[in-house]
PDB file of C-alpha atoms and ligand atoms in Angstrom:
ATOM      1  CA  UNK A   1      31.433  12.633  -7.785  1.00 98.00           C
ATOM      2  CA  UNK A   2      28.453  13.213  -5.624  1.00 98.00           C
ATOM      3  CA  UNK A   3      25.645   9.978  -5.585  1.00 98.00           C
ATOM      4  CA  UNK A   4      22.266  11.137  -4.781  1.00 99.00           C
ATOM      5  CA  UNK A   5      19.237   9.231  -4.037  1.00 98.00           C
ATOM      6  CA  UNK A   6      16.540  11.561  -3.680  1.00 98.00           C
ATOM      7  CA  UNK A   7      14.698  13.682  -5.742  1.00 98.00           C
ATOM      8  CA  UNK A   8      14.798  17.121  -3.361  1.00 98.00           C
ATOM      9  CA  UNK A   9      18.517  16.195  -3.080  1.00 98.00           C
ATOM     10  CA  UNK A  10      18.982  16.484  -7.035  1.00 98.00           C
ATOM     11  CA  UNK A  11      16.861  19.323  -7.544  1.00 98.00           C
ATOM     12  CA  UNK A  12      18.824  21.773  -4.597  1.00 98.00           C
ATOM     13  CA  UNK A  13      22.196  20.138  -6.475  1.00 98.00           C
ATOM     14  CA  UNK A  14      21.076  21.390  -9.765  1.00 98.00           C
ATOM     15  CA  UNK A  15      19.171  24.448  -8.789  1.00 98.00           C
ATOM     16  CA  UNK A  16      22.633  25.483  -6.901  1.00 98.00           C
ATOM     17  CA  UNK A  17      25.118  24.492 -10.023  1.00 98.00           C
ATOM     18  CA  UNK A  18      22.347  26.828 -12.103  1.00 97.00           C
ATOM     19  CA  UNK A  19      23.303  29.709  -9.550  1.00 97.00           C
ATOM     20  CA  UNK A  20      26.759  29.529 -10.025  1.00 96.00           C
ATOM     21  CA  UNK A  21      27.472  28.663 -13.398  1.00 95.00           C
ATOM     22  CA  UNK A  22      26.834  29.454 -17.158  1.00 95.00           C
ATOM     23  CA  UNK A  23      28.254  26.062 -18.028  1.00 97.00           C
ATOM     24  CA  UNK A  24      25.534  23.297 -19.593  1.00 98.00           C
ATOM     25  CA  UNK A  25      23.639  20.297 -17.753  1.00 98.00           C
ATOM     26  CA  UNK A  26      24.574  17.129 -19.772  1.00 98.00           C
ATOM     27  CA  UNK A  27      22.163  14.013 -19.217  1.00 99.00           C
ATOM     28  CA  UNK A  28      22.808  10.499 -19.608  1.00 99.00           C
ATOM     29  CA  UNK A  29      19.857   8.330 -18.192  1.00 99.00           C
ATOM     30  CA  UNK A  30      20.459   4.595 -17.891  1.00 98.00           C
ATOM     31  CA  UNK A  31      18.769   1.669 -15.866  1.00 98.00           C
ATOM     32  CA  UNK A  32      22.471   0.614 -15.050  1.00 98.00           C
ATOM     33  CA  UNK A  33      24.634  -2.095 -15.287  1.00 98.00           C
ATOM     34  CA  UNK A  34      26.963   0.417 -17.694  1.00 98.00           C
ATOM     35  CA  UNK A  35      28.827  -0.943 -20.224  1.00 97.00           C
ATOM     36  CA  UNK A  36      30.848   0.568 -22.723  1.00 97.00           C
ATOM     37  CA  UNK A  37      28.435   1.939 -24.257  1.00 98.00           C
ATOM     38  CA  UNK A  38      27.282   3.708 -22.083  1.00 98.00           C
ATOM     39  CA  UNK A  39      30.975   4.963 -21.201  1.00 98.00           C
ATOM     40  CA  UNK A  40      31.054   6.200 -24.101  1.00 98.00           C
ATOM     41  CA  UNK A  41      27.792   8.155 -24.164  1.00 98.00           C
ATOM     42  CA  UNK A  42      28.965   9.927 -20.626  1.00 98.00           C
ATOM     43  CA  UNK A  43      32.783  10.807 -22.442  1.00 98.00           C
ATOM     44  CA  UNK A  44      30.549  12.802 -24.970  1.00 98.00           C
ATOM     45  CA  UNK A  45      28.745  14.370 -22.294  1.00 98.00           C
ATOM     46  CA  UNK A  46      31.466  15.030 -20.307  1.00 98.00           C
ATOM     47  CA  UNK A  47      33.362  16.615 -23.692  1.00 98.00           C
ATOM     48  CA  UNK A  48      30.283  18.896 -24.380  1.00 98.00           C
ATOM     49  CA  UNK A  49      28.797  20.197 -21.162  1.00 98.00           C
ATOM     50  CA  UNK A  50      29.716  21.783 -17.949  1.00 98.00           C
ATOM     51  CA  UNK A  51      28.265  19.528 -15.465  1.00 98.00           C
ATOM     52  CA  UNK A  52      27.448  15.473 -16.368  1.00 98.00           C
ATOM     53  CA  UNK A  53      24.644  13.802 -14.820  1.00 99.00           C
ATOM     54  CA  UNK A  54      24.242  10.252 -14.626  1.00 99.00           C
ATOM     55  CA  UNK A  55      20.669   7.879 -13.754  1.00 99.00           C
ATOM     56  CA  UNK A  56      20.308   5.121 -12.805  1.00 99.00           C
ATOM     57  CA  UNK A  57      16.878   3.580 -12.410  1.00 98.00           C
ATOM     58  CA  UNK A  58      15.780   0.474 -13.984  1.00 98.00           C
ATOM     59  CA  UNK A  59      12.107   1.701 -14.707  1.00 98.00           C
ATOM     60  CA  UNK A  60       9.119  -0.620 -13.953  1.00 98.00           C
ATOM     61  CA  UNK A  61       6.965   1.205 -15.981  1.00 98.00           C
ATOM     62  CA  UNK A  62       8.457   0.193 -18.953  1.00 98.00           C
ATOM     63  CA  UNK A  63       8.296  -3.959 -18.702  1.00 98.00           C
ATOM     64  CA  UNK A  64       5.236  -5.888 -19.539  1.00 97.00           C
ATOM     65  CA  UNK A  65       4.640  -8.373 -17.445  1.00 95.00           C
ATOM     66  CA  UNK A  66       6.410 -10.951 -19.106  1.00 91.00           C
ATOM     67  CA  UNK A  67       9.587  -9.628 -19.061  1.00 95.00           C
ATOM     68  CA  UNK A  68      12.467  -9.206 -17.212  1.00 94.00           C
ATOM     69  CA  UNK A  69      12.437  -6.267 -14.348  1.00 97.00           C
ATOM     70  CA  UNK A  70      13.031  -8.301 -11.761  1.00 96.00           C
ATOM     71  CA  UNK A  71      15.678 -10.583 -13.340  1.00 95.00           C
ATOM     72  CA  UNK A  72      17.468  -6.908 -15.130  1.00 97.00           C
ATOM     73  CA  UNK A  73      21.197  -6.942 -14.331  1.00 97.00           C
ATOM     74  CA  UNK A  74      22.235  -4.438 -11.364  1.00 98.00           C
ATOM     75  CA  UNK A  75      25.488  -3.803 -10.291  1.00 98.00           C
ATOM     76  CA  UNK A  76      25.775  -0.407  -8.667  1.00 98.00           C
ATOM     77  CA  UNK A  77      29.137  -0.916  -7.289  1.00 98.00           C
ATOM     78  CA  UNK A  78      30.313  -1.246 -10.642  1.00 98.00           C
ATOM     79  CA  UNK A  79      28.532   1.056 -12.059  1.00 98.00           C
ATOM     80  CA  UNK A  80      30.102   3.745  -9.761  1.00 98.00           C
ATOM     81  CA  UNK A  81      33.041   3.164 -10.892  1.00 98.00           C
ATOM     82  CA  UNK A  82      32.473   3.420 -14.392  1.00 98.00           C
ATOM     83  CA  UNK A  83      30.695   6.643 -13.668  1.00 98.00           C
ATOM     84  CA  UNK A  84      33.364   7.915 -11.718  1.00 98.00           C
ATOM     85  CA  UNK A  85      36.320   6.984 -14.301  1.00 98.00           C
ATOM     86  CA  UNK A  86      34.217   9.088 -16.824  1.00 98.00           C
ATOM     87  CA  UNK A  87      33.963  12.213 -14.653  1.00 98.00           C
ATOM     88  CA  UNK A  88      30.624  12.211 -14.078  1.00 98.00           C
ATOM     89  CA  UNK A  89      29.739  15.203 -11.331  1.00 98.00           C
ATOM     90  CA  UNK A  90      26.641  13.163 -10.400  1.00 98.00           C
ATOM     91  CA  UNK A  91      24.779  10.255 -10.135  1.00 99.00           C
ATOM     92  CA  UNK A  92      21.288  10.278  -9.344  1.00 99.00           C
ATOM     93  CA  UNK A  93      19.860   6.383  -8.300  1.00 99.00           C
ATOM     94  CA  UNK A  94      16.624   6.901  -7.228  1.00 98.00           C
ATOM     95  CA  UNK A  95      13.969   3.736  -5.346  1.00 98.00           C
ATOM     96  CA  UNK A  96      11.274   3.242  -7.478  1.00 98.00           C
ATOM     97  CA  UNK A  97       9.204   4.795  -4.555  1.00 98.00           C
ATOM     98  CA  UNK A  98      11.056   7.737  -4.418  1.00 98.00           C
ATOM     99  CA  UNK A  99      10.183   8.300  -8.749  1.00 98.00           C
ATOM    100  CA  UNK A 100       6.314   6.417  -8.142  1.00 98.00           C
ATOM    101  CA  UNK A 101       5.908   6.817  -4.583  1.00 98.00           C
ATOM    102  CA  UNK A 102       1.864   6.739  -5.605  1.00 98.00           C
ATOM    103  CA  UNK A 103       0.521   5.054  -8.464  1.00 96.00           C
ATOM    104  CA  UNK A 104       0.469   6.929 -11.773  1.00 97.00           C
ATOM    105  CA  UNK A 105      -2.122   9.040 -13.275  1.00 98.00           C
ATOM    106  CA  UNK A 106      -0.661  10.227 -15.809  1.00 98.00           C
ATOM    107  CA  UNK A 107       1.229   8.988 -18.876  1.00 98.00           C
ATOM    108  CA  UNK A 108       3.619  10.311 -21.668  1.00 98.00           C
ATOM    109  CA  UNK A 109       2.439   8.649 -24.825  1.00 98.00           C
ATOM    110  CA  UNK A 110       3.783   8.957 -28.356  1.00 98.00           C
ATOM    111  CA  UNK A 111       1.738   7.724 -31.103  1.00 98.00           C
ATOM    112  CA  UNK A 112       2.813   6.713 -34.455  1.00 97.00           C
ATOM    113  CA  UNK A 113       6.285   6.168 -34.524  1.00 96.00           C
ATOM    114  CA  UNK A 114       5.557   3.700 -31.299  1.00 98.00           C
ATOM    115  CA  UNK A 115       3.033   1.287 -33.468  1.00 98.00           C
ATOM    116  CA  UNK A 116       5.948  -0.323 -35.298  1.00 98.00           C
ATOM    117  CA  UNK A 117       8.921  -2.538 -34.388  1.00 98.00           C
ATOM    118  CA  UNK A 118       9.724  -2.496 -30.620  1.00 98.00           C
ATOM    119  CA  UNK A 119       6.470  -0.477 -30.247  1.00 98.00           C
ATOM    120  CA  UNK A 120       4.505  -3.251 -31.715  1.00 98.00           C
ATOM    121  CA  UNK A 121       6.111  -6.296 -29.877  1.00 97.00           C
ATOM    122  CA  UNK A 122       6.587  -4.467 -26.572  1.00 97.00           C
ATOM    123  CA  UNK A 123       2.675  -3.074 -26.046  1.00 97.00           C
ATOM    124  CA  UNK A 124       3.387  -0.151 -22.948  1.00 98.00           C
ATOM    125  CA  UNK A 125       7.420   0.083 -23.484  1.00 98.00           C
ATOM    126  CA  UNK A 126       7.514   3.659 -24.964  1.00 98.00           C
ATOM    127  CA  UNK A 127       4.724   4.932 -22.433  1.00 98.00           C
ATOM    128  CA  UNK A 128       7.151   3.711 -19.823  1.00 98.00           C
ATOM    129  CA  UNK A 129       9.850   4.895 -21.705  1.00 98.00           C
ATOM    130  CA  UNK A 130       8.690   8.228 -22.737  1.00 99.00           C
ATOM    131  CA  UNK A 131       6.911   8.631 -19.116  1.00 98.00           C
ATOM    132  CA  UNK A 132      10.538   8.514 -16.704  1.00 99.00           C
ATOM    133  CA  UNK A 133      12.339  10.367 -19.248  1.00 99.00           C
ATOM    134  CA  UNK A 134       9.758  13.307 -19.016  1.00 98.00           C
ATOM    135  CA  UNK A 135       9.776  13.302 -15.268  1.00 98.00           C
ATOM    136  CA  UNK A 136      13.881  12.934 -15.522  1.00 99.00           C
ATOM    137  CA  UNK A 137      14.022  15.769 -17.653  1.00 99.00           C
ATOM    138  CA  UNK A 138      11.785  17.712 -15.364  1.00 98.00           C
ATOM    139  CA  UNK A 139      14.109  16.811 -12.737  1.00 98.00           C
ATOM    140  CA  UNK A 140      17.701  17.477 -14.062  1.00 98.00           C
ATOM    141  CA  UNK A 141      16.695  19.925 -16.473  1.00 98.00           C
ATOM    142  CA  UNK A 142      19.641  19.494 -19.091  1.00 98.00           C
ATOM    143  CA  UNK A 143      20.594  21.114 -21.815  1.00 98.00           C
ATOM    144  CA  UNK A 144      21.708  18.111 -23.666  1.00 98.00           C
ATOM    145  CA  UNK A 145      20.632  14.504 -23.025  1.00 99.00           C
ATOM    146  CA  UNK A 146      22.545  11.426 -24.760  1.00 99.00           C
ATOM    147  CA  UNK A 147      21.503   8.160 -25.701  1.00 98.00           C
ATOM    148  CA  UNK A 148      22.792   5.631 -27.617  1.00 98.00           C
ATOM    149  CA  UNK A 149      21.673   4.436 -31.291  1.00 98.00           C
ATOM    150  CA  UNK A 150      21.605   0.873 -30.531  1.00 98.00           C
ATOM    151  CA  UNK A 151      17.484   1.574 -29.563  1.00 98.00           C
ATOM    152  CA  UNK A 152      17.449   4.069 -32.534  1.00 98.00           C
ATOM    153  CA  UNK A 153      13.271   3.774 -32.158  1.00 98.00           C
ATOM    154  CA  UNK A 154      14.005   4.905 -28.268  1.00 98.00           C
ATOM    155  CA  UNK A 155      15.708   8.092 -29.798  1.00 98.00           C
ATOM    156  CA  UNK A 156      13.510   8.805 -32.653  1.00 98.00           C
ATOM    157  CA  UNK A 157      10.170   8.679 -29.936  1.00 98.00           C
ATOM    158  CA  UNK A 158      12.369  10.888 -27.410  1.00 98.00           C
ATOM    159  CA  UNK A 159      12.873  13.923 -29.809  1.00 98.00           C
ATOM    160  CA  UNK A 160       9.409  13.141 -30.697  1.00 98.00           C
ATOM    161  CA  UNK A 161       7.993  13.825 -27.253  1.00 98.00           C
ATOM    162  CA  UNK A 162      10.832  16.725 -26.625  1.00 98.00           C
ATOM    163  CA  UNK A 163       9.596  18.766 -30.105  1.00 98.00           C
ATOM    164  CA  UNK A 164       5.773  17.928 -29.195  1.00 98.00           C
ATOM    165  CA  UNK A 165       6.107  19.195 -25.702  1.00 98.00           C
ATOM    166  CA  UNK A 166       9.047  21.969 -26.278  1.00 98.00           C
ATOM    167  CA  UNK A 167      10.896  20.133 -23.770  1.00 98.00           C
ATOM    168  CA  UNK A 168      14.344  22.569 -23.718  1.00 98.00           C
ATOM    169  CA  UNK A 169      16.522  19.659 -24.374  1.00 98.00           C
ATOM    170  CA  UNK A 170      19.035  19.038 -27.103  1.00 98.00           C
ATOM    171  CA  UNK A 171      18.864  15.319 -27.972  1.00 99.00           C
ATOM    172  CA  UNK A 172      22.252  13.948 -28.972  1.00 98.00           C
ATOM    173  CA  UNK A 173      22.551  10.415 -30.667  1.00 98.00           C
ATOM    174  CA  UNK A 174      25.657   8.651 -29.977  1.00 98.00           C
ATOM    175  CA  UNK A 175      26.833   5.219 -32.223  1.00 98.00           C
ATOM    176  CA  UNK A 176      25.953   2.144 -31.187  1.00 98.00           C
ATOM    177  CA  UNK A 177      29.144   0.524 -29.536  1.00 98.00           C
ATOM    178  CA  UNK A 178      30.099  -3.232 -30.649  1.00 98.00           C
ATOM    179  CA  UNK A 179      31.880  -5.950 -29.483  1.00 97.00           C
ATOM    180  CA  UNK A 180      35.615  -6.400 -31.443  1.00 97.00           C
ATOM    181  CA  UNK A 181      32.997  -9.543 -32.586  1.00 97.00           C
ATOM    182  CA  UNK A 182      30.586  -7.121 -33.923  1.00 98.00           C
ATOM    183  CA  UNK A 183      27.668  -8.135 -31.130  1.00 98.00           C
ATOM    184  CA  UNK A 184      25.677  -4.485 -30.392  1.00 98.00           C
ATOM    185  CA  UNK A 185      26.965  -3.750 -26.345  1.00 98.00           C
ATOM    186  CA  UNK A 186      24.160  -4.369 -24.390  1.00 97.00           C
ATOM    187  CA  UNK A 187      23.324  -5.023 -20.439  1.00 95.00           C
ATOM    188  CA  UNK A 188      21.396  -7.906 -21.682  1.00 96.00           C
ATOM    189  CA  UNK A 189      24.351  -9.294 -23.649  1.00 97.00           C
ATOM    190  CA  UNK A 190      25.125 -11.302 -19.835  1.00 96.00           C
ATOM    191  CA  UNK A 191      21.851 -13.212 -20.176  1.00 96.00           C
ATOM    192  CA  UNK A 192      23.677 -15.010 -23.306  1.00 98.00           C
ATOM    193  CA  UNK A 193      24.938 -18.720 -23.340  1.00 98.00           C
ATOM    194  CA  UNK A 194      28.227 -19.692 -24.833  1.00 98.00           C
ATOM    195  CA  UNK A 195      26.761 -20.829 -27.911  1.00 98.00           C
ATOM    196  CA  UNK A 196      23.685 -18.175 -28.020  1.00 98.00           C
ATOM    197  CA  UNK A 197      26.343 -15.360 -27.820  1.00 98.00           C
ATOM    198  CA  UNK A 198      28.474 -16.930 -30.305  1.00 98.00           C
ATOM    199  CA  UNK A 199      25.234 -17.531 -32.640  1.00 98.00           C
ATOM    200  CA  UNK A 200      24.302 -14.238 -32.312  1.00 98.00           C
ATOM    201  CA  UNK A 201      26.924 -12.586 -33.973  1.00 98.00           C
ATOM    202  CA  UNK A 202      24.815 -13.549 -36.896  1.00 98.00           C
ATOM    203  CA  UNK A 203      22.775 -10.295 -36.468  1.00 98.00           C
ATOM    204  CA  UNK A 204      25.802  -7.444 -36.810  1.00 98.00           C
ATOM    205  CA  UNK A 205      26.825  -9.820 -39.523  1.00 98.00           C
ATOM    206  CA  UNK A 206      23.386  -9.646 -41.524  1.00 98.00           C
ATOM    207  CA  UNK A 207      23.311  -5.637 -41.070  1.00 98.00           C
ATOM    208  CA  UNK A 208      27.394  -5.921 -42.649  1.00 98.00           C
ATOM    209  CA  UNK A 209      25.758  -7.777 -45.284  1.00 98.00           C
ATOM    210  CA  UNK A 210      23.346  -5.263 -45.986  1.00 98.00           C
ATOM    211  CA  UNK A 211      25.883  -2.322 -46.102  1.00 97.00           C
ATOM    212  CA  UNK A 212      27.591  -4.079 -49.146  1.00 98.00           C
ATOM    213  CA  UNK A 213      24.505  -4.954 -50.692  1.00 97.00           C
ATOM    214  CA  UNK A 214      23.580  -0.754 -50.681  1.00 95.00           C
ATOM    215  CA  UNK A 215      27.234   0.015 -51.641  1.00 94.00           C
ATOM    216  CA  UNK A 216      27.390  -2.941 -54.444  1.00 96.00           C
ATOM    217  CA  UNK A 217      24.264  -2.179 -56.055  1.00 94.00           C
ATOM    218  CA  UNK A 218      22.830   1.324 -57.696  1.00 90.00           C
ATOM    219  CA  UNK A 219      19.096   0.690 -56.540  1.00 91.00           C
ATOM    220  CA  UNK A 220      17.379  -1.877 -54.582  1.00 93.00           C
ATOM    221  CA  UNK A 221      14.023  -2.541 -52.405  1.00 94.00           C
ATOM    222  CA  UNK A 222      13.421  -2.723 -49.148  1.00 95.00           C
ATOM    223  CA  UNK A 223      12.035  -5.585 -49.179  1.00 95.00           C
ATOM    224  CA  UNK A 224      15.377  -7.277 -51.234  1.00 96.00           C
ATOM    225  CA  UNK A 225      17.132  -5.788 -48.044  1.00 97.00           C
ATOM    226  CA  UNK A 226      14.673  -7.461 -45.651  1.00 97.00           C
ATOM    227  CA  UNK A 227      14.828 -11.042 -47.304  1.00 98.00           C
ATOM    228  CA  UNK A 228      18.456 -10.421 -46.871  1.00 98.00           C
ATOM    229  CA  UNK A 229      19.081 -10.005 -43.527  1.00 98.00           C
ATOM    230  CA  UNK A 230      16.266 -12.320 -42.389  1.00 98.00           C
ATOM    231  CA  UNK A 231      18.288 -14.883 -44.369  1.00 98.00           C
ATOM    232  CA  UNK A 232      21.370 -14.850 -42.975  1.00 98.00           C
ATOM    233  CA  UNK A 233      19.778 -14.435 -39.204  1.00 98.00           C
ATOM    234  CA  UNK A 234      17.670 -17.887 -40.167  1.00 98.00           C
ATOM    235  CA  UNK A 235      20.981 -19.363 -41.049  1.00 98.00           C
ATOM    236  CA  UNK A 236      21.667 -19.354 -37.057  1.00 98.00           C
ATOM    237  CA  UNK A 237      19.512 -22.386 -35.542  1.00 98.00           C
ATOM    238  CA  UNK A 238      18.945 -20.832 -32.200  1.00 98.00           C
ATOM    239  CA  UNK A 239      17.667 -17.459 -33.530  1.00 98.00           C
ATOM    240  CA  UNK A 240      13.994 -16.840 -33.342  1.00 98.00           C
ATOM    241  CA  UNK A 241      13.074 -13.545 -34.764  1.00 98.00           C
ATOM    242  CA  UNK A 242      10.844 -11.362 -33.765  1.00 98.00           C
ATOM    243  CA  UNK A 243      11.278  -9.016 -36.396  1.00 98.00           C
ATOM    244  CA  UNK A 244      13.339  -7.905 -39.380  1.00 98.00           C
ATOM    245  CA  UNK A 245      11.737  -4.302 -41.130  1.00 98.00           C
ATOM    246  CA  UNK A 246      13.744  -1.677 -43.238  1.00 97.00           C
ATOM    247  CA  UNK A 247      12.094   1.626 -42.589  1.00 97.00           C
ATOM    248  CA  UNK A 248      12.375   5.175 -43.151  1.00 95.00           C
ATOM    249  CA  UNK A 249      14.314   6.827 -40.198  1.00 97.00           C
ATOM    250  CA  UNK A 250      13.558   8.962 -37.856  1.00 97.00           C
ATOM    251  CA  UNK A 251       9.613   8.863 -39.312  1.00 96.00           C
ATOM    252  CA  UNK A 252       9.337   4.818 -38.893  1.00 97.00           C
ATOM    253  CA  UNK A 253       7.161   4.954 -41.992  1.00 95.00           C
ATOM    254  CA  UNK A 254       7.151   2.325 -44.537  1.00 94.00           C
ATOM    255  CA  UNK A 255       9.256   2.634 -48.081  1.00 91.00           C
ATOM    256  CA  UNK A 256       7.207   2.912 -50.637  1.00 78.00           C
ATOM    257  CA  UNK A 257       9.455   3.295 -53.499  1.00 74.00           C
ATOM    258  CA  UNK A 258      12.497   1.174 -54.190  1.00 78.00           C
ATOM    259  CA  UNK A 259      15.655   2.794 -53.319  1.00 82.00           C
ATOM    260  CA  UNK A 260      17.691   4.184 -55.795  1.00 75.00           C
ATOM    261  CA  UNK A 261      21.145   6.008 -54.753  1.00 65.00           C
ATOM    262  CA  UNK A 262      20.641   8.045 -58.298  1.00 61.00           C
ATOM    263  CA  UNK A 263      17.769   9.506 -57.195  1.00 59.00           C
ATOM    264  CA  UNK A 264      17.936  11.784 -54.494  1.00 57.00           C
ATOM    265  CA  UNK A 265      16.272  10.119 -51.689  1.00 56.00           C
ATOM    266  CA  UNK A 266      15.302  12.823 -49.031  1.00 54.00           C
ATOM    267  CA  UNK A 267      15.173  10.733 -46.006  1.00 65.00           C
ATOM    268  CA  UNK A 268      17.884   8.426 -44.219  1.00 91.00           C
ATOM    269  CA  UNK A 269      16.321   4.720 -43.926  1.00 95.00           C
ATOM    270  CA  UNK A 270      17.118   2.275 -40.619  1.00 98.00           C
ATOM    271  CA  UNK A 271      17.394  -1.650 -41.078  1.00 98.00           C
ATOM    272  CA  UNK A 272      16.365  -2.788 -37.533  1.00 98.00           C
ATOM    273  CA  UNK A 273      15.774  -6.242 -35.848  1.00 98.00           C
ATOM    274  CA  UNK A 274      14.631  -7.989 -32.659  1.00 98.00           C
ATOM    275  CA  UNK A 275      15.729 -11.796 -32.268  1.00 98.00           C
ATOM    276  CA  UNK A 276      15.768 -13.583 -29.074  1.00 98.00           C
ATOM    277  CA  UNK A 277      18.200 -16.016 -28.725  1.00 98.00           C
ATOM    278  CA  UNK A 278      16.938 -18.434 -25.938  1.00 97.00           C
ATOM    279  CA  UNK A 279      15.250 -16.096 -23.669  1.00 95.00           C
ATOM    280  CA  UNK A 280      17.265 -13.436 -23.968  1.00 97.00           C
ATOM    281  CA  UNK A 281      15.657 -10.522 -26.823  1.00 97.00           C
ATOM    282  CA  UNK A 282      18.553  -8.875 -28.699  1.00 98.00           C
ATOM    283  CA  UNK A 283      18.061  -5.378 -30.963  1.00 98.00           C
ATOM    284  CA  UNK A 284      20.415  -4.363 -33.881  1.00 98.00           C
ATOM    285  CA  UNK A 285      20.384  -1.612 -36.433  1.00 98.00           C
ATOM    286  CA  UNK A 286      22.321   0.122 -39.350  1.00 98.00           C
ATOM    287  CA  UNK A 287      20.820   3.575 -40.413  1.00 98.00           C
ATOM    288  CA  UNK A 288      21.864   4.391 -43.959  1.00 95.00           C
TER     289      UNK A 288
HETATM  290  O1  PAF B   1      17.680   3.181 -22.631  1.00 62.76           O
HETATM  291  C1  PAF B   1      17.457   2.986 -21.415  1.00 62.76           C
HETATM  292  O2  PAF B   1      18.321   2.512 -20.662  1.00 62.76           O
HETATM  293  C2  PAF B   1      16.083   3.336 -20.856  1.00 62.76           C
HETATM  294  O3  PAF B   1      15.081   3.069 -21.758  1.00 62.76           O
HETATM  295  C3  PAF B   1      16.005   4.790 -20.332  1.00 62.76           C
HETATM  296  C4  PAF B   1      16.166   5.793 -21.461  1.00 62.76           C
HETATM  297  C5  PAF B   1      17.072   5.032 -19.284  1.00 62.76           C
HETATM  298  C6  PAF B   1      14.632   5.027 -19.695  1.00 62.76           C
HETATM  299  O4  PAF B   1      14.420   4.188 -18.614  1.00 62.76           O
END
C-alpha cells in the first residue's frame, strides 16, 4: 500500500497504473476516521476494480461555521490500518493547502435536490461537497467511485453533478452499515454520551417501525409515515430533531399522492432524518 500526500505524486501514480494496465480505478473518498462502513465500501471496491484508491481529507469547504471541522475525529494511524487490511493500493491524504493552496474561485453547485433536508439545514454543505469530489475525481480519475447510503442525499447530488457534467464515473451505492444495536455507523457516532448513544437507537428503531407499517398496510401517506417516525424519535427525551421528511428518492421531490403498493408506483421513496442528540447531529434513512 503506497500513502501519498501530494497531488503530482497521485497523478504520476495513476497516470503510470493507466500505462500498464486495462484493469479499473476504484474510488472511495472519505474525510477519515474509517469505520466499518467504510471497510466495507473499500471490500466492494477492492471486489470490482483493478486498483483501489482511498482519500482521506476532511474538507473545510463543506462545514459552516458552526460546526465541527476542527473538532472532526482524525486518526490516521488507524485509518492506515484499516486501509491496509482491505487491500487498498493507495491512499491519497492530502493538507488542505495542498487541495486549496489559494482561495477558491470556483464552485460545484447542484440545485434542486440540495434545497431539501441536509441541503436545507446545512446552507454550503453540498457546494463543499460536490466541489472536492469534482476536483477528486479530476484527480484519480476512476472508473467507479463508492459511497455509502447512510448520506443517501450525498449520493443522489453526486450522480447528479457526474450526469450534468459527464463526469466518466460509475457511481456505486453501498448499504448503510449498523451497529448489532441498529445505530447507522458513523465517525460522529464517538461524539455520543452513554445515555445519548443509548437514546439514539430510537432513530433505526423509528425507520424499523416504518418498514412494518409499509409491509402491514396496502396503502398509506407520507405524511402517516412522517407522524410515525417523528413519534417514536419524540419518545426519546434527549432527541431534538431537526428533521423527519418522506420523499421521493433519488429526485428529493415531495409525494403528492398517497402510496398505494396496488398501484404501480414508478419511483422508490426515502424516509430520512437529522436529530442531534446533545451536540452531536445524527442522519438515518430507509429507501423503500
Ligand atoms: O462522505 C464523506 O465522507 C464526504 O462528504 C466526502 C464524500 C468524502 C467529501 O468530502
Amino acid at each position: 500500500m503506497e500513502v501519498i500526500y501530494s497531488i503530482n505524486d497521485l497523478r504520476a501514480r495513476i497516470r503510470s497504473y493507466r500505462r500498464n494496465n486495462d484493469q479499473s480505478v476504484g474510488f472511495v473518498p472519505t474525510m477519515g476516521f474509517l469505520h466499518e462502513g467504510h471497510a466495507s465500501l473499500l471490500n466492494e471496491a477492492r471486489q470490482q476494480s483493478g486498483l483501489v484508491v482511498l482519500s482521506i481529507f476532511v474538507n473545510p469547504l463543506q462545514f459552516g461555521p458552526n460546526e465541527d471541522f476542527e473538532q472532526y475525529p482524525r486518526n490516521t494511524e488507524q485509518d492506515l490500518q484499516v486501509a491496509e487490511a482491505a487491500g487498498v493500493d493507495i491512499v491519497f491524504i492530502p493538507e488542505v493547502k495542498e487541495m486549496y493552496p489559494v482561495p477558491m474561485h470556483t464552485n460545484v453547485s447542484v440545485t434542486g435536490l440540495t434545497s431539501r433536508l441536509c441541503g436545507a439545514s446545512r446552507p454550503g454543505h453540498f457546494d463543499g461537497v460536490a466541489t472536492v469530489v469534482s476536483k477528486l475525481f479530476h484527480l484519480v480519475q476512476p472508473d467507479q467511485a463508492f459511497f455509502g447510503l447512510k448520506d443517501a442525499q450525498q449520493v443522489a447530488v453526486i450522480q447528479q453533478m457526474v450526469n450534468d457534467l459527464n463526469i466518466p464515473v460509475e457511481i456505486i451505492p453501498c448499504p448503510i452499515l449498523r451497529e448489532p444495536n441498529g445505530l447507522a455507523m458513523s465517525s460522529r457516532n464517538v461524539y455520543l454520551s452513554v445515555d445519548e448513544r443509548k437514546q439514539a437507537l430510537v432513530l433505526s428503531q423509528s425507520l424499523e417501525k416504518a418498514k412494518d407499517f409499509v409491509q402491514a398496510n396496502s396503502s398509506y401517506t407520507s405524511v402517516e409515515l412522517k407522524e410515525l417516525v417523528t413519534e417514536h424519535i419524540a419518545s426519546a427525551p434527549l432527541a431534538e430533531i431537526d428533521y423527519v421528511e418522506v420523499l421521493a428518492y433519488p429526485t428529493l421531490e415531495p409525494l403528492e399522492n398517497s402510496i398505494s403498493r396496488s398501484s404501480d408506483h414508478p419511483t422508490s421513496f426515502i424516509i430520512a432524518l437529522a436529530v442531534k442528540f446533545g451536540k452531536t447531529r445524527l442522519i438515518d434513512n430507509l429507501i423503500l
